[in-house]
Amino acid sequence: MASERTLSIIKPDATERNLTGQIIARLEGAGLRVIAQKRVWWKKKDAKKFYDVHKDQPFYKDLVAFMTSGPIVVQVLEGEDAIAKNREVMGATSPVDAAPGTIRKDFGVNIERNSAHGSDSPETAKKEIAFLFSKKEIVG
Ligand code: IDP
Ligand code: MG
């Protein structure tokens, strides 16, 4: 498997509880490198656009409210099989289902406030990275 890039977000429930360092340490510990990173506070239109794929889901409105409730850390991760590896380190969407030792099991509050986001495919990763970073901001 070649080197890949993926988009990672540390969500508001985690920034609020001062967990950014611990989450980044787990990602780095799994061999992923942070090659771009910034702390931002999304407006409603940003969150709506980012999660547009979920616009027909019953949780969409709450998800947009949650993702705009505080600052987030957005980052590009690079490494072997980065998309799958990031999702493996994060764990399943709900902390209840997430495997022991994963970010969502250890830090997630519930299925919505689950501390981290990770792109789910190469196409999504490309789109999400382009939504959040200019080429100049990805510095290796
Ligand atoms: P993922 O983040 O594991 O890829 P998705 O199904 O893409 O999961 O959902 C995006 C985000 O929407 C989740 O990370 C979580 O914050 C929220 N979410 C997903 N399903 C539910 C739900 O059933 N209730 C409330 N929030 C949800
Ligand atoms: Mg998803």
Short mmCIF file of C-alpha atoms and ligand atoms in Angstrom, two decimals:
data_model
loop_
_atom_site.label_atom_id
_atom_site.label_comp_id
_atom_site.label_asym_id
_atom_site.label_seq_id
_atom_site.Cartn_x
_atom_site.Cartn_y
_atom_site.Cartn_z
CA MET A 1 0.00 0.00 0.00
CA ALA A 2 1.42 3.36 -1.05
CA SER A 3 1.58 6.49 1.06
CA GLU A 4 -1.79 8.20 1.33
CA ARG A 5 -3.29 11.41 2.72
CA THR A 6 -6.42 11.76 4.79
CA LEU A 7 -8.33 14.51 6.54
CA SER A 8 -8.59 14.34 10.32
CA ILE A 9 -10.63 16.56 12.62
CA ILE A 10 -10.44 16.82 16.39
CA LYS A 11 -14.03 17.71 17.25
CA PRO A 12 -15.38 20.34 19.71
CA ASP A 13 -16.05 17.83 22.51
CA ALA A 14 -12.31 17.01 22.49
CA THR A 15 -10.92 20.55 22.17
CA GLU A 16 -13.21 21.56 25.06
CA ARG A 17 -11.72 18.86 27.29
CA ASN A 18 -8.12 19.71 26.31
CA LEU A 19 -7.57 16.37 24.56
CA THR A 20 -5.92 17.53 21.32
CA GLY A 21 -2.42 16.48 22.38
CA GLN A 22 -3.51 13.03 23.47
CA ILE A 23 -5.42 12.45 20.23
CA ILE A 24 -2.53 13.63 18.04
CA ALA A 25 -0.13 11.41 20.04
CA ARG A 26 -2.24 8.36 19.17
CA LEU A 27 -2.29 9.23 15.47
CA GLU A 28 1.46 9.85 15.43
CA GLY A 29 2.01 6.68 17.46
CA ALA A 30 0.28 4.73 14.69
CA GLY A 31 2.80 6.05 12.16
CA LEU A 32 0.73 8.90 10.73
CA ARG A 33 2.45 12.25 10.12
CA VAL A 34 0.71 15.61 10.52
CA ILE A 35 1.62 17.48 7.31
CA ALA A 36 -0.88 20.36 7.72
CA GLN A 37 -2.79 21.59 10.76
CA LYS A 38 -4.88 24.51 12.01
CA ARG A 39 -7.38 25.38 14.72
CA VAL A 40 -10.60 26.89 13.36
CA TRP A 41 -14.12 27.67 14.55
CA TRP A 42 -16.61 26.77 11.82
CA LYS A 43 -19.57 28.91 10.85
CA LYS A 44 -22.82 27.09 10.19
CA LYS A 45 -22.26 27.23 6.43
CA ASP A 46 -18.86 25.49 6.77
CA ALA A 47 -20.25 22.58 8.80
CA LYS A 48 -23.29 22.26 6.53
CA LYS A 49 -21.08 22.06 3.46
CA PHE A 50 -18.59 19.64 5.00
CA TYR A 51 -21.36 17.25 6.10
CA ASP A 52 -23.55 17.78 3.03
CA VAL A 53 -23.46 14.01 2.33
CA HIS A 54 -25.52 13.56 5.53
CA LYS A 55 -28.05 16.31 4.79
CA ASP A 56 -30.99 13.87 4.70
CA GLN A 57 -30.02 12.10 7.92
CA PRO A 58 -32.06 12.77 11.08
CA PHE A 59 -28.85 13.72 12.95
CA TYR A 60 -27.68 16.35 10.40
CA LYS A 61 -29.03 19.46 12.14
CA ASP A 62 -27.66 18.44 15.54
CA LEU A 63 -24.33 17.48 13.96
CA VAL A 64 -24.01 20.94 12.38
CA ALA A 65 -24.87 22.58 15.73
CA PHE A 66 -22.29 20.42 17.53
CA MET A 67 -19.51 21.03 14.98
CA THR A 68 -20.01 24.80 15.31
CA SER A 69 -20.24 24.76 19.12
CA GLY A 70 -16.50 25.29 19.65
CA PRO A 71 -13.11 25.23 17.97
CA ILE A 72 -11.87 22.21 16.05
CA VAL A 73 -8.41 21.13 14.92
CA VAL A 74 -8.26 20.17 11.24
CA GLN A 75 -5.25 18.28 9.97
CA VAL A 76 -3.91 16.38 7.00
CA LEU A 77 -2.34 13.05 7.93
CA GLU A 78 0.07 11.20 5.67
CA GLY A 79 1.33 7.64 5.83
CA GLU A 80 0.98 4.07 4.61
CA ASP A 81 -2.71 3.26 4.24
CA ALA A 82 -3.50 6.52 6.06
CA ILE A 83 -7.27 6.51 5.42
CA ALA A 84 -7.88 3.07 6.92
CA LYS A 85 -5.26 3.53 9.63
CA ASN A 86 -6.81 6.79 10.85
CA ARG A 87 -10.23 5.15 11.01
CA GLU A 88 -8.77 2.15 12.84
CA VAL A 89 -7.14 4.37 15.47
CA MET A 90 -10.41 6.37 15.82
CA GLY A 91 -12.64 3.29 16.19
CA ALA A 92 -16.29 2.81 15.28
CA THR A 93 -18.63 5.83 15.07
CA SER A 94 -20.25 5.13 18.43
CA PRO A 95 -18.00 4.87 21.50
CA VAL A 96 -20.23 1.97 22.57
CA ASP A 97 -19.16 -0.06 19.52
CA ALA A 98 -15.57 1.19 19.28
CA ALA A 99 -12.79 -1.28 20.09
CA PRO A 100 -10.83 -0.93 23.34
CA GLY A 101 -7.90 1.46 23.06
CA THR A 102 -9.39 3.51 20.23
CA ILE A 103 -9.83 7.30 20.37
CA ARG A 104 -13.61 7.11 20.31
CA LYS A 105 -13.78 4.37 22.97
CA ASP A 106 -11.46 6.24 25.32
CA PHE A 107 -12.53 9.85 24.68
CA GLY A 108 -15.90 9.84 22.87
CA VAL A 109 -18.95 11.00 24.84
CA ASN A 110 -21.64 9.48 22.59
CA ILE A 111 -22.35 8.65 18.93
CA GLU A 112 -22.43 12.37 18.01
CA ARG A 113 -19.73 13.75 20.33
CA ASN A 114 -17.19 11.16 19.25
CA SER A 115 -14.03 13.32 19.38
CA ALA A 116 -12.61 12.70 15.89
CA HIS A 117 -13.35 12.61 12.18
CA GLY A 118 -11.54 10.72 9.43
CA SER A 119 -12.13 10.60 5.67
CA ASP A 120 -13.72 7.36 4.50
CA SER A 121 -12.25 6.93 0.96
CA PRO A 122 -9.56 8.36 -1.32
CA GLU A 123 -12.17 10.48 -3.14
CA THR A 124 -13.58 11.87 0.12
CA ALA A 125 -10.08 12.52 1.46
CA LYS A 126 -9.15 14.54 -1.60
CA LYS A 127 -12.36 16.57 -1.44
CA GLU A 128 -12.17 17.18 2.32
CA ILE A 129 -8.50 18.20 2.20
CA ALA A 130 -9.21 20.66 -0.64
CA PHE A 131 -12.17 22.08 1.34
CA LEU A 132 -9.95 22.91 4.33
CA PHE A 133 -6.42 23.52 3.04
CA SER A 134 -4.74 25.35 0.20
CA LYS A 135 -1.74 23.63 -1.43
CA LYS A 136 0.53 26.17 0.29
CA GLU A 137 -0.70 25.12 3.74
CA ILE A 138 0.34 21.47 3.26
CA VAL A 139 3.97 21.63 4.19
CA GLY A 140 5.06 18.07 4.99
P1 IDP B 1 -18.00 8.45 10.82
O1 IDP B 1 -17.60 9.78 11.45
O2 IDP B 1 -17.62 7.29 11.66
O3 IDP B 1 -17.53 8.33 9.38
P2 IDP B 1 -20.65 9.03 9.74
O4 IDP B 1 -21.73 8.02 9.55
O5 IDP B 1 -19.95 9.55 8.52
O6 IDP B 1 -19.60 8.42 10.79
O7 IDP B 1 -21.30 10.24 10.53
C1 IDP B 1 -20.65 11.49 10.61
C2 IDP B 1 -20.78 12.00 12.04
O8 IDP B 1 -22.16 12.24 12.34
C3 IDP B 1 -20.34 11.01 13.12
O9 IDP B 1 -18.94 11.01 13.33
C4 IDP B 1 -21.08 11.53 14.33
O10 IDP B 1 -20.49 12.70 14.89
C5 IDP B 1 -22.42 11.92 13.69
N1 IDP B 1 -23.40 10.81 13.73
C6 IDP B 1 -23.40 9.67 12.96
N2 IDP B 1 -24.43 8.89 13.24
C7 IDP B 1 -25.13 9.52 14.21
C8 IDP B 1 -26.35 9.20 14.93
O11 IDP B 1 -26.98 8.16 14.73
N3 IDP B 1 -26.75 10.12 15.87
C9 IDP B 1 -26.07 11.28 16.11
N4 IDP B 1 -24.96 11.62 15.45
C10 IDP B 1 -24.48 10.75 14.52
MG MG B 2 -18.04 9.54 7.75
#
